[in-house]
Amino acid sequence: MAIRAADSIFETLIDAIMAGQMVPGEPLVEQTLAEQFGVSRTPVREALHRLEQARLAERGARRAFVVRRMAPEDLAELFEATGEIESTLAALAAKRMSEIERRKLETVLDEGDACDDPATYSEINSRFHEIIKSGARNSILAATLDELNLRTLAWRAANFREDSRRLESSRVEHRGITQAILSQDADTTRRKMCSHVASSFIVLSDILARRAPEQRAPKF
Amino acid sequence: MAIRAADSIFETLIDAIMAGQMVPGEPLVEQTLAEQFGVSRTPVREALHRLEQARLAERGARRAFVVRRMAPEDLAELFEATGEIESTLAALAAKRMSEIERRKLETVLDEGDACDDPATYSEINSRFHEIIKSGARNSILAATLDELNLRTLAWRAANFREDSRRLESSRVEHRGITQAILSQDADTTRRKMCSHVASSFIVLSDILARRAPEQRAPKF
DNA sequence: TTGCAGTGAGATGTATACAATTGAAAGCTA
DNA sequence: TAGCTTTCAATTGTATACATCTCACTGCAA
């Protein structure tokens, strides 16, 4: 019982959704998944309920679970929420980060400037946001942000490919955020972070808009 | 199967925690609860897992569930998070509320001024916050706030008795928030709402601090 | 007295059988 | 043919038995 089957199934399903192997609308039947994982329905059932609570699954016909469909408006709300919470964390971080953390932030920024490989930049980008998140000194808000990020993953992961123009503008935005944090200007930090997340969303929207209609908005 | 046993058990347990009938640290044993509710362990099990995800239960000895204990610092973080999110919603509402909603807000404010009964005031207070929440036009943030409020309920419900001085200061704060919203000043709205939630927390802290040590901080 | 291994009770994790619900499709009627 | 009813299969909900894990307690040895 050291590692629970329900836990690993839950995570496997999340990974599959992230990787785009399970598209929104795809059915998630207890019996079928149980056979695939080689377990009984019980742990699968628990995993599916957790996916539902994480808003990654929803009920379809006959109360059956399907990978959650999401309308473009919902995605916009989700990104707005993410942006607001991340901005709040950044504003708190501007007031609370230690000297060591401020130095780290600068280091990561420099690494980002020196990097041209999109995959590496993506990893540096994560560290940048991670430092801010922990600098805010509020684990509840941090957990809330993680949760929301999980819900956008299915879309970001399936669609995002770093394009060099976005990479450059991201660098500029990171620099602005860092400057605001270093000067402990909470209001400016909030504004710049909010705009940064909004930019990411615009890029994603563009990509989605260019796709075939049946993929763009699976629900309709 | 119209109403699932698991659902009603989940809600009953929340209500019991809210009402202070189950104090933090109290064990939640599947078998025992199953007998009390007259069902099998299965639906109880599901309800307990959902309580855990809602952070109202945690694991104690032998992986058993107990009503979640919380240190004072955790409570402070929780209230800070609640305040930040409610402030964000208020700031958005200041920019987005319809004329009708603005009028409603004024009406509720007047009702609050005219009211001296703490129970009635508490209901009016809920409506005030409800109007702001829906005025923000973001269901994700609204749901996030609901979730956090649920987690503070156990403490607020067990401890809160309206005291007339708090009632008066609450009125003043509500008036300030309303003015800021009506003049569509998002920044001021955010600041005032944040301070409003902080005041509530201070009052709660005082009440907790006056209690016997073993009740004040159940964990230690 | 201290430390540790064995043991057993208490609790959750999982498998499986059966019950209940839902929705779609077939069939009947006007 | 349109609309209503009935039926039935698909799927989840629940009950129960068994498996597994954890930890407190006991007893022995150093």
Short mmCIF file of C-alpha atoms (C1' of nucleotides) in Angstrom, two decimals:
data_model
loop_
_atom_site.label_atom_id
_atom_site.label_comp_id
_atom_site.label_asym_id
_atom_site.label_seq_id
_atom_site.Cartn_x
_atom_site.Cartn_y
_atom_site.Cartn_z
CA MET A 1 0.00 0.00 0.00
CA ALA A 2 3.12 2.15 -0.10
CA ILE A 3 2.15 3.71 -3.41
CA ARG A 4 -1.55 3.70 -3.95
CA ALA A 5 -2.86 2.55 -7.30
CA ALA A 6 -5.40 5.38 -7.23
CA ASP A 7 -2.62 7.96 -6.94
CA SER A 8 -0.53 6.67 -9.80
CA ILE A 9 -3.58 6.31 -12.03
CA PHE A 10 -4.58 9.88 -11.25
CA GLU A 11 -1.15 11.15 -12.20
CA THR A 12 -0.90 8.97 -15.28
CA LEU A 13 -4.22 10.33 -16.52
CA ILE A 14 -3.09 13.91 -15.91
CA ASP A 15 0.11 13.26 -17.83
CA ALA A 16 -1.85 11.72 -20.67
CA ILE A 17 -4.15 14.74 -20.84
CA MET A 18 -1.15 17.08 -20.68
CA ALA A 19 0.57 15.26 -23.49
CA GLY A 20 -2.51 15.60 -25.63
CA GLN A 21 -3.00 11.82 -25.76
CA MET A 22 -6.48 12.30 -24.37
CA VAL A 23 -8.41 15.05 -26.05
CA PRO A 24 -11.30 16.95 -24.48
CA GLY A 25 -14.51 15.01 -24.89
CA GLU A 26 -12.85 11.62 -24.81
CA PRO A 27 -14.76 9.18 -22.57
CA LEU A 28 -13.20 7.85 -19.38
CA VAL A 29 -14.96 4.59 -18.53
CA GLU A 30 -14.13 2.96 -15.21
CA GLN A 31 -14.20 -0.60 -16.48
CA THR A 32 -12.10 0.13 -19.56
CA LEU A 33 -9.44 2.04 -17.67
CA ALA A 34 -9.38 -0.63 -14.96
CA GLU A 35 -8.51 -3.24 -17.58
CA GLN A 36 -5.86 -0.99 -19.13
CA PHE A 37 -4.18 -0.41 -15.78
CA GLY A 38 -4.69 -3.97 -14.65
CA VAL A 39 -6.56 -3.07 -11.47
CA SER A 40 -10.15 -3.14 -10.32
CA ARG A 41 -12.68 -0.35 -10.80
CA THR A 42 -12.23 0.93 -7.26
CA PRO A 43 -8.93 2.83 -7.60
CA VAL A 44 -9.87 4.02 -11.09
CA ARG A 45 -13.10 5.33 -9.68
CA GLU A 46 -11.23 7.35 -7.06
CA ALA A 47 -8.84 8.76 -9.66
CA LEU A 48 -11.72 9.85 -11.88
CA HIS A 49 -13.46 11.60 -9.01
CA ARG A 50 -10.27 13.45 -8.25
CA LEU A 51 -9.95 14.47 -11.88
CA GLU A 52 -13.49 15.79 -11.68
CA GLN A 53 -12.64 17.85 -8.60
CA ALA A 54 -9.57 19.19 -10.39
CA ARG A 55 -11.93 20.19 -13.21
CA LEU A 56 -10.07 18.06 -15.72
CA ALA A 57 -13.01 15.68 -16.17
CA GLU A 58 -16.75 16.22 -16.27
CA ARG A 59 -19.90 14.16 -16.60
CA GLY A 60 -21.19 13.23 -20.01
CA ALA A 61 -23.98 10.89 -21.06
CA ARG A 62 -25.10 8.28 -18.51
CA ARG A 63 -23.12 10.06 -15.82
CA ALA A 64 -19.99 8.81 -17.56
CA PHE A 65 -16.82 10.84 -17.23
CA VAL A 66 -15.22 12.53 -20.22
CA VAL A 67 -12.09 14.66 -20.46
CA ARG A 68 -13.37 18.13 -19.83
CA ARG A 69 -14.38 20.28 -22.74
CA MET A 70 -13.86 23.97 -22.39
CA ALA A 71 -15.27 26.88 -24.33
CA PRO A 72 -12.92 29.71 -25.36
CA GLU A 73 -14.63 32.04 -22.87
CA ASP A 74 -13.90 29.59 -20.05
CA LEU A 75 -10.27 29.47 -21.06
CA ALA A 76 -10.13 33.27 -20.97
CA GLU A 77 -11.59 33.31 -17.46
CA LEU A 78 -9.12 30.67 -16.38
CA PHE A 79 -6.17 32.66 -17.68
CA GLU A 80 -7.51 35.84 -16.13
CA ALA A 81 -7.77 34.08 -12.77
CA THR A 82 -4.28 32.66 -13.13
CA GLY A 83 -2.94 36.09 -14.01
CA GLU A 84 -4.61 37.79 -11.08
CA ILE A 85 -3.35 35.27 -8.58
CA GLU A 86 0.16 35.22 -9.97
CA SER A 87 0.13 39.02 -9.90
CA THR A 88 -0.94 38.98 -6.28
CA LEU A 89 1.88 36.60 -5.44
CA ALA A 90 4.33 38.82 -7.28
CA ALA A 91 3.10 41.92 -5.45
CA LEU A 92 3.54 40.15 -2.12
CA ALA A 93 6.96 38.89 -3.19
CA ALA A 94 8.05 42.45 -4.01
CA LYS A 95 7.55 43.30 -0.35
CA ARG A 96 8.78 40.06 1.20
CA MET A 97 11.59 38.48 -0.75
CA SER A 98 14.90 38.10 1.02
CA GLU A 99 18.11 39.60 -0.31
CA ILE A 100 19.24 36.12 -1.34
CA GLU A 101 16.07 35.55 -3.29
CA ARG A 102 16.44 38.90 -5.06
CA ARG A 103 19.93 37.91 -6.16
CA LYS A 104 18.65 34.56 -7.40
CA LEU A 105 16.00 36.29 -9.43
CA GLU A 106 18.64 38.44 -11.13
CA THR A 107 20.77 35.38 -11.83
CA VAL A 108 17.88 33.55 -13.45
CA LEU A 109 17.10 36.63 -15.50
CA ASP A 110 20.66 36.74 -16.80
CA GLU A 111 20.54 33.06 -17.64
CA GLY A 112 17.40 33.71 -19.63
CA ASP A 113 19.09 36.50 -21.56
CA ALA A 114 22.03 34.26 -22.38
CA CYS A 115 19.84 31.40 -23.59
CA ASP A 116 18.58 30.82 -27.10
CA ASP A 117 17.28 27.27 -26.87
CA PRO A 118 13.47 27.30 -26.40
CA ALA A 119 13.42 24.15 -24.26
CA THR A 120 16.08 25.49 -21.90
CA TYR A 121 14.36 28.86 -21.79
CA SER A 122 11.13 27.16 -20.82
CA GLU A 123 12.88 25.58 -17.85
CA ILE A 124 14.44 28.90 -16.85
CA ASN A 125 11.03 30.50 -17.17
CA SER A 126 9.61 27.98 -14.69
CA ARG A 127 12.35 28.77 -12.19
CA PHE A 128 11.68 32.48 -12.54
CA HIS A 129 8.02 32.05 -11.65
CA GLU A 130 8.89 29.54 -8.93
CA ILE A 131 11.16 32.01 -7.14
CA ILE A 132 8.44 34.65 -7.14
CA LYS A 133 5.85 32.16 -5.92
CA SER A 134 7.91 31.11 -2.95
CA GLY A 135 8.99 34.68 -2.26
CA ALA A 136 5.40 35.65 -1.56
CA ARG A 137 5.38 33.64 1.68
CA ASN A 138 1.87 32.33 1.29
CA SER A 139 1.51 28.60 0.68
CA ILE A 140 -2.25 28.79 0.23
CA LEU A 141 -2.05 31.22 -2.67
CA ALA A 142 0.86 29.25 -4.09
CA ALA A 143 -1.17 26.04 -4.00
CA THR A 144 -4.11 27.83 -5.58
CA LEU A 145 -1.89 28.98 -8.42
CA ASP A 146 -0.55 25.45 -8.91
CA GLU A 147 -4.09 24.15 -9.14
CA LEU A 148 -5.07 26.68 -11.77
CA ASN A 149 -1.89 26.06 -13.74
CA LEU A 150 -2.77 22.38 -13.77
CA ARG A 151 -6.08 23.24 -15.37
CA THR A 152 -4.48 25.24 -18.15
CA LEU A 153 -1.80 22.61 -18.76
CA ALA A 154 -3.96 20.54 -21.09
CA TRP A 155 -4.20 23.49 -23.42
CA ARG A 156 -0.75 24.95 -23.01
CA ALA A 157 0.97 21.60 -23.36
CA ALA A 158 -0.92 20.57 -26.44
CA ASN A 159 -0.44 23.85 -28.22
CA PHE A 160 2.62 25.67 -27.07
CA ARG A 161 5.71 25.81 -29.13
CA GLU A 162 8.06 28.61 -28.26
CA ASP A 163 8.28 31.02 -31.10
CA SER A 164 11.31 33.25 -31.14
CA ARG A 165 9.39 36.51 -31.10
CA ARG A 166 7.46 35.40 -28.02
CA LEU A 167 10.74 34.37 -26.43
CA GLU A 168 12.16 37.84 -26.90
CA SER A 169 9.09 39.66 -25.58
CA SER A 170 8.98 37.28 -22.62
CA ARG A 171 12.54 38.26 -21.75
CA VAL A 172 11.63 41.95 -21.84
CA GLU A 173 8.61 41.37 -19.61
CA HIS A 174 10.64 39.33 -17.13
CA ARG A 175 13.13 42.14 -16.93
CA GLY A 176 10.41 44.67 -16.17
CA ILE A 177 8.91 42.47 -13.47
CA THR A 178 12.30 41.90 -11.90
CA GLN A 179 13.07 45.61 -11.80
CA ALA A 180 9.75 46.31 -10.11
CA ILE A 181 10.37 43.58 -7.54
CA LEU A 182 13.92 44.77 -6.83
CA SER A 183 12.66 48.28 -6.19
CA GLN A 184 9.96 46.76 -3.95
CA ASP A 185 7.21 48.47 -5.92
CA ALA A 186 4.25 46.17 -5.33
CA ASP A 187 1.77 48.02 -7.54
CA THR A 188 4.04 48.12 -10.56
CA THR A 189 4.98 44.49 -10.02
CA ARG A 190 1.32 43.52 -10.03
CA ARG A 191 0.60 45.45 -13.21
CA LYS A 192 3.58 44.09 -15.08
CA MET A 193 2.97 40.48 -14.05
CA CYS A 194 -0.69 40.76 -15.01
CA SER A 195 0.25 42.04 -18.41
CA HIS A 196 2.87 39.31 -18.77
CA VAL A 197 0.35 36.52 -18.21
CA ALA A 198 -2.11 38.26 -20.54
CA SER A 199 0.54 38.28 -23.28
CA SER A 200 1.02 34.53 -22.90
CA PHE A 201 -2.70 34.05 -23.25
CA ILE A 202 -2.86 36.13 -26.42
CA VAL A 203 -0.16 33.98 -27.97
CA LEU A 204 -2.04 30.82 -27.05
CA SER A 205 -5.31 32.24 -28.39
CA ASP A 206 -3.67 33.00 -31.70
CA ILE A 207 -2.41 29.46 -31.99
CA LEU A 208 -5.83 28.07 -31.12
CA ALA A 209 -7.55 30.41 -33.56
CA ARG A 210 -5.37 29.21 -36.40
CA ARG A 211 -6.32 25.59 -35.87
CA ALA A 212 -9.12 23.73 -37.60
CA PRO A 213 -12.56 24.69 -36.23
CA GLU A 214 -13.36 21.27 -34.74
CA GLN A 215 -10.11 21.42 -32.78
CA ARG A 216 -10.32 25.08 -31.87
CA ALA A 217 -13.45 24.71 -29.81
CA PRO A 218 -14.06 21.03 -29.16
CA LYS A 219 -17.39 21.66 -27.50
CA PHE A 220 -19.21 23.37 -30.32
CA MET B 1 -29.10 7.03 -7.22
CA ALA B 2 -30.73 10.42 -7.63
CA ILE B 3 -28.97 11.80 -4.59
CA ARG B 4 -25.74 10.02 -3.92
CA ALA B 5 -25.02 8.87 -0.41
CA ALA B 6 -21.43 10.06 -0.79
CA ASP B 7 -22.62 13.60 -1.55
CA SER B 8 -24.97 13.91 1.37
CA ILE B 9 -22.42 12.43 3.77
CA PHE B 10 -19.83 14.91 2.52
CA GLU B 11 -22.18 17.81 3.13
CA THR B 12 -23.36 16.51 6.47
CA LEU B 13 -19.77 16.25 7.66
CA ILE B 14 -19.03 19.80 6.49
CA ASP B 15 -22.09 21.07 8.32
CA ALA B 16 -21.02 19.22 11.45
CA ILE B 17 -17.55 20.74 11.28
CA MET B 18 -19.03 24.18 10.64
CA ALA B 19 -21.33 23.85 13.60
CA GLY B 20 -18.39 22.97 15.80
CA GLN B 21 -19.79 19.52 16.51
CA MET B 22 -16.58 18.03 15.22
CA VAL B 23 -13.49 19.73 16.54
CA PRO B 24 -10.08 19.72 14.84
CA GLY B 25 -8.23 16.54 15.68
CA GLU B 26 -11.32 14.43 16.02
CA PRO B 27 -10.94 11.07 14.26
CA LEU B 28 -13.03 10.20 11.21
CA VAL B 29 -13.14 6.43 10.94
CA GLU B 30 -14.75 4.94 7.85
CA GLN B 31 -16.37 2.01 9.63
CA THR B 32 -17.75 4.11 12.49
CA LEU B 33 -19.19 6.77 10.21
CA ALA B 34 -20.64 4.09 7.93
CA GLU B 35 -22.57 2.66 10.86
CA GLN B 36 -23.74 6.10 11.95
CA PHE B 37 -25.03 6.94 8.48
CA GLY B 38 -26.37 3.44 7.90
CA VAL B 39 -24.41 2.85 4.71
CA SER B 40 -21.34 0.86 3.73
CA ARG B 41 -17.77 2.11 3.92
CA THR B 42 -17.66 2.90 0.21
CA PRO B 43 -19.58 6.20 0.11
CA VAL B 44 -18.07 7.28 3.44
CA ARG B 45 -14.67 6.64 1.98
CA GLU B 46 -15.41 8.88 -0.96
CA ALA B 47 -16.71 11.64 1.29
CA LEU B 48 -13.57 11.51 3.44
CA HIS B 49 -11.30 11.75 0.43
CA ARG B 50 -13.23 14.79 -0.73
CA LEU B 51 -12.89 16.34 2.71
CA GLU B 52 -9.16 15.74 2.47
CA GLN B 53 -8.98 17.45 -0.91
CA ALA B 54 -10.96 20.36 0.52
CA ARG B 55 -8.33 20.52 3.28
CA LEU B 56 -10.89 19.94 5.99
CA ALA B 57 -9.49 16.52 6.91
CA GLU B 58 -5.97 15.20 7.10
CA ARG B 59 -4.19 11.95 7.89
CA GLY B 60 -3.42 11.06 11.46
CA ALA B 61 -2.02 7.89 12.98
CA ARG B 62 -2.33 4.71 10.90
CA ARG B 63 -3.33 6.80 7.89
CA ALA B 64 -6.63 7.45 9.64
CA PHE B 65 -8.49 10.65 8.86
CA VAL B 66 -8.96 13.35 11.47
CA VAL B 67 -10.65 16.74 11.25
CA ARG B 68 -7.87 19.02 10.16
CA ARG B 69 -5.84 20.79 12.79
CA MET B 70 -4.44 24.15 11.91
CA ALA B 71 -1.72 26.22 13.48
CA PRO B 72 -2.36 29.95 14.00
CA GLU B 73 0.17 30.79 11.28
CA ASP B 74 -1.73 28.64 8.81
CA LEU B 75 -4.92 30.43 9.71
CA ALA B 76 -3.23 33.75 9.07
CA GLU B 77 -2.06 32.59 5.64
CA LEU B 78 -5.53 31.35 4.86
CA PHE B 79 -7.10 34.66 5.75
CA GLU B 80 -4.47 36.55 3.81
CA ALA B 81 -5.21 34.43 0.75
CA THR B 82 -8.95 34.94 1.20
CA GLY B 83 -8.43 38.68 1.53
CA GLU B 84 -6.25 38.93 -1.55
CA ILE B 85 -8.66 37.00 -3.73
CA GLU B 86 -11.71 38.83 -2.46
CA SER B 87 -9.85 42.11 -3.07
CA THR B 88 -9.06 41.05 -6.60
CA LEU B 89 -12.71 40.23 -7.20
CA ALA B 90 -13.71 43.61 -5.78
CA ALA B 91 -11.22 45.43 -7.99
CA LEU B 92 -12.57 43.66 -11.05
CA ALA B 93 -16.13 44.35 -9.93
CA ALA B 94 -15.35 48.06 -9.66
CA LYS B 95 -14.62 48.07 -13.37
CA ARG B 96 -17.30 45.63 -14.52
CA MET B 97 -20.48 45.87 -12.46
CA SER B 98 -23.61 46.90 -14.29
CA GLU B 99 -25.65 49.90 -13.28
CA ILE B 100 -28.29 47.60 -11.82
CA GLU B 101 -25.71 45.83 -9.70
CA ARG B 102 -24.36 49.16 -8.44
CA ARG B 103 -27.85 50.14 -7.33
CA LYS B 104 -28.31 46.78 -5.61
CA LEU B 105 -25.09 47.30 -3.73
CA GLU B 106 -26.30 50.66 -2.44
CA THR B 107 -29.61 49.13 -1.41
CA VAL B 108 -27.92 46.39 0.55
CA LEU B 109 -25.66 48.96 2.17
CA ASP B 110 -28.69 50.94 3.33
CA GLU B 111 -30.33 47.80 4.67
CA GLY B 112 -27.19 47.15 6.67
CA ASP B 113 -27.27 50.62 8.14
CA ALA B 114 -30.89 50.21 9.16
CA CYS B 115 -30.30 46.87 10.84
CA ASP B 116 -29.37 46.22 14.46
CA ASP B 117 -29.93 42.50 14.76
CA PRO B 118 -26.60 40.65 14.41
CA ALA B 119 -28.17 37.60 12.74
CA THR B 120 -29.92 39.71 10.12
CA TYR B 121 -26.80 41.79 9.63
CA SER B 122 -24.82 38.63 9.00
CA GLU B 123 -27.22 37.69 6.21
CA ILE B 124 -27.02 41.19 4.72
CA ASN B 125 -23.25 40.97 4.93
CA SER B 126 -23.32 37.77 2.88
CA ARG B 127 -25.43 39.42 0.20
CA PHE B 128 -23.03 42.36 0.05
CA HIS B 129 -20.07 40.10 -0.64
CA GLU B 130 -22.13 37.98 -3.01
CA ILE B 131 -22.99 40.96 -5.21
CA ILE B 132 -19.35 41.94 -5.47
CA LYS B 133 -18.32 38.39 -6.26
CA SER B 134 -20.73 38.03 -9.14
CA GLY B 135 -19.97 41.57 -10.34
CA ALA B 136 -16.39 40.55 -11.04
CA ARG B 137 -17.47 38.34 -13.97
CA ASN B 138 -14.99 35.59 -13.28
CA SER B 139 -16.45 32.29 -12.13
CA ILE B 140 -13.06 30.70 -11.58
CA LEU B 141 -11.95 33.30 -9.06
CA ALA B 142 -15.41 33.20 -7.49
CA ALA B 143 -15.19 29.42 -7.05
CA THR B 144 -11.70 29.78 -5.62
CA LEU B 145 -12.98 32.25 -3.05
CA ASP B 146 -15.84 29.91 -2.12
CA GLU B 147 -13.36 27.11 -1.59
CA LEU B 148 -11.18 29.19 0.71
CA ASN B 149 -14.19 30.47 2.62
CA LEU B 150 -15.20 26.86 3.19
CA ARG B 151 -11.84 26.23 4.79
CA THR B 152 -12.14 29.14 7.20
CA LEU B 153 -15.73 28.23 8.07
CA ALA B 154 -14.76 25.73 10.73
CA TRP B 155 -13.02 28.48 12.64
CA ARG B 156 -15.36 31.34 11.92
CA ALA B 157 -18.46 29.31 12.64
CA ALA B 158 -17.19 27.94 15.92
CA ASN B 159 -15.97 31.27 17.18
CA PHE B 160 -17.85 34.14 15.68
CA ARG B 161 -20.40 36.03 17.64
CA GLU B 162 -21.19 39.43 16.31
CA ASP B 163 -20.09 42.02 18.74
CA SER B 164 -21.69 45.41 18.36
CA ARG B 165 -18.42 47.31 17.94
CA ARG B 166 -17.37 45.01 15.12
CA LEU B 167 -20.79 45.46 13.58
CA GLU B 168 -20.34 49.22 13.50
CA SER B 169 -16.83 49.13 12.04
CA SER B 170 -17.98 46.60 9.45
CA ARG B 171 -20.66 49.07 8.34
CA VAL B 172 -18.09 51.82 7.93
CA GLU B 173 -15.81 49.57 5.91
CA HIS B 174 -18.63 48.42 3.67
CA ARG B 175 -19.49 52.04 2.99
CA GLY B 176 -15.91 52.82 1.99
CA ILE B 177 -15.76 49.80 -0.32
CA THR B 178 -19.06 50.73 -1.93
CA GLN B 179 -17.94 54.29 -2.58
CA ALA B 180 -14.76 53.07 -4.22
CA ILE B 181 -16.72 50.65 -6.41
CA LEU B 182 -19.27 53.28 -7.42
CA SER B 183 -16.49 55.62 -8.49
CA GLN B 184 -14.95 52.69 -10.40
CA ASP B 185 -11.64 53.13 -8.59
CA ALA B 186 -10.18 49.64 -8.74
CA ASP B 187 -7.04 50.35 -6.74
CA THR B 188 -8.85 51.96 -3.83
CA THR B 189 -11.45 49.18 -3.90
CA ARG B 190 -8.72 46.58 -3.63
CA ARG B 191 -7.04 48.35 -0.74
CA LYS B 192 -10.23 48.84 1.22
CA MET B 193 -11.47 45.30 0.72
CA CYS B 194 -8.12 43.91 1.77
CA SER B 195 -8.20 45.96 4.92
CA HIS B 196 -11.79 44.89 5.56
CA VAL B 197 -10.94 41.19 5.49
CA ALA B 198 -7.89 41.84 7.65
CA SER B 199 -10.08 43.50 10.26
CA SER B 200 -12.32 40.44 10.38
CA PHE B 201 -9.27 38.28 10.93
CA ILE B 202 -8.03 40.47 13.78
CA VAL B 203 -11.37 40.13 15.53
CA LEU B 204 -11.28 36.36 15.12
CA SER B 205 -7.68 36.19 16.37
CA ASP B 206 -8.64 38.12 19.49
CA ILE B 207 -11.45 35.70 20.22
CA LEU B 208 -9.15 32.72 19.70
CA ALA B 209 -6.43 34.26 21.86
CA ARG B 210 -8.82 34.69 24.76
CA ARG B 211 -9.77 31.05 24.79
CA ALA B 212 -8.18 28.33 26.90
CA PRO B 213 -4.77 27.30 25.55
CA GLU B 214 -5.79 23.77 24.58
CA GLN B 215 -8.61 25.17 22.50
CA ARG B 216 -6.68 28.11 21.13
CA ALA B 217 -4.21 26.02 19.21
CA PRO B 218 -5.49 22.46 19.11
CA LYS B 219 -2.33 21.16 17.53
CA PHE B 220 0.13 22.01 20.25
"C1'" DT C 1 16.86 0.63 32.00
"C1'" DT C 2 17.24 0.86 27.17
"C1'" DG C 3 16.74 -0.80 22.67
"C1'" DC C 4 14.86 -3.74 19.34
"C1'" DA C 5 12.32 -7.39 17.06
"C1'" DG C 6 7.94 -9.71 16.92
"C1'" DT C 7 3.17 -9.57 17.09
"C1'" DG C 8 -1.43 -8.20 16.76
"C1'" DA C 9 -5.16 -4.89 16.52
"C1'" DG C 10 -6.87 -1.01 13.97
"C1'" DA C 11 -7.44 1.28 9.91
"C1'" DT C 12 -7.37 2.00 5.04
"C1'" DG C 13 -6.64 -0.08 0.10
"C1'" DT C 14 -8.49 -3.18 -3.39
"C1'" DA C 15 -11.40 -6.68 -5.72
"C1'" DT C 16 -15.76 -8.17 -7.00
"C1'" DA C 17 -20.75 -8.88 -7.04
"C1'" DC C 18 -24.97 -6.75 -7.22
"C1'" DA C 19 -28.32 -2.59 -7.38
"C1'" DA C 20 -29.91 1.56 -9.43
"C1'" DT C 21 -29.97 5.05 -12.87
"C1'" DT C 22 -29.76 6.90 -17.29
"C1'" DG C 23 -30.35 7.57 -22.04
"C1'" DA C 24 -31.04 5.73 -26.50
"C1'" DA C 25 -33.37 2.98 -29.55
"C1'" DA C 26 -37.18 0.06 -30.75
"C1'" DG C 27 -41.98 -0.37 -31.03
"C1'" DC C 28 -46.58 1.14 -30.68
"C1'" DT C 29 -50.36 4.38 -31.43
"C1'" DA C 30 -52.78 8.23 -33.29
"C1'" DT D 1 -44.76 10.30 -39.69
"C1'" DA D 2 -44.64 12.47 -35.07
"C1'" DG D 3 -44.77 11.62 -30.50
"C1'" DC D 4 -45.18 8.76 -26.61
"C1'" DT D 5 -44.03 4.47 -24.02
"C1'" DT D 6 -41.40 0.59 -23.10
"C1'" DT D 7 -37.46 -1.89 -22.94
"C1'" DC D 8 -32.65 -2.78 -22.52
"C1'" DA D 9 -27.83 -2.22 -22.41
"C1'" DA D 10 -24.21 0.75 -20.69
"C1'" DT D 11 -22.41 2.83 -16.80
"C1'" DT D 12 -21.89 4.32 -12.34
"C1'" DG D 13 -23.30 3.67 -7.19
"C1'" DT D 14 -23.09 0.64 -3.15
"C1'" DA D 15 -22.15 -3.45 -0.23
"C1'" DT D 16 -19.03 -6.67 1.43
"C1'" DA D 17 -14.98 -9.65 1.83
"C1'" DC D 18 -10.31 -9.86 1.82
"C1'" DA D 19 -5.39 -7.79 1.51
"C1'" DT D 20 -2.13 -4.72 3.18
"C1'" DC D 21 -0.09 -1.39 5.84
"C1'" DT D 22 1.03 1.06 10.17
"C1'" DC D 23 1.96 1.55 14.74
"C1'" DA D 24 1.57 0.63 19.57
"C1'" DC D 25 2.66 -2.77 22.78
"C1'" DT D 26 4.93 -6.62 24.68
"C1'" DG D 27 8.73 -9.30 25.97
"C1'" DC D 28 13.44 -10.40 25.74
"C1'" DA D 29 18.27 -9.42 25.72
"C1'" DA D 30 22.24 -6.48 26.50
#
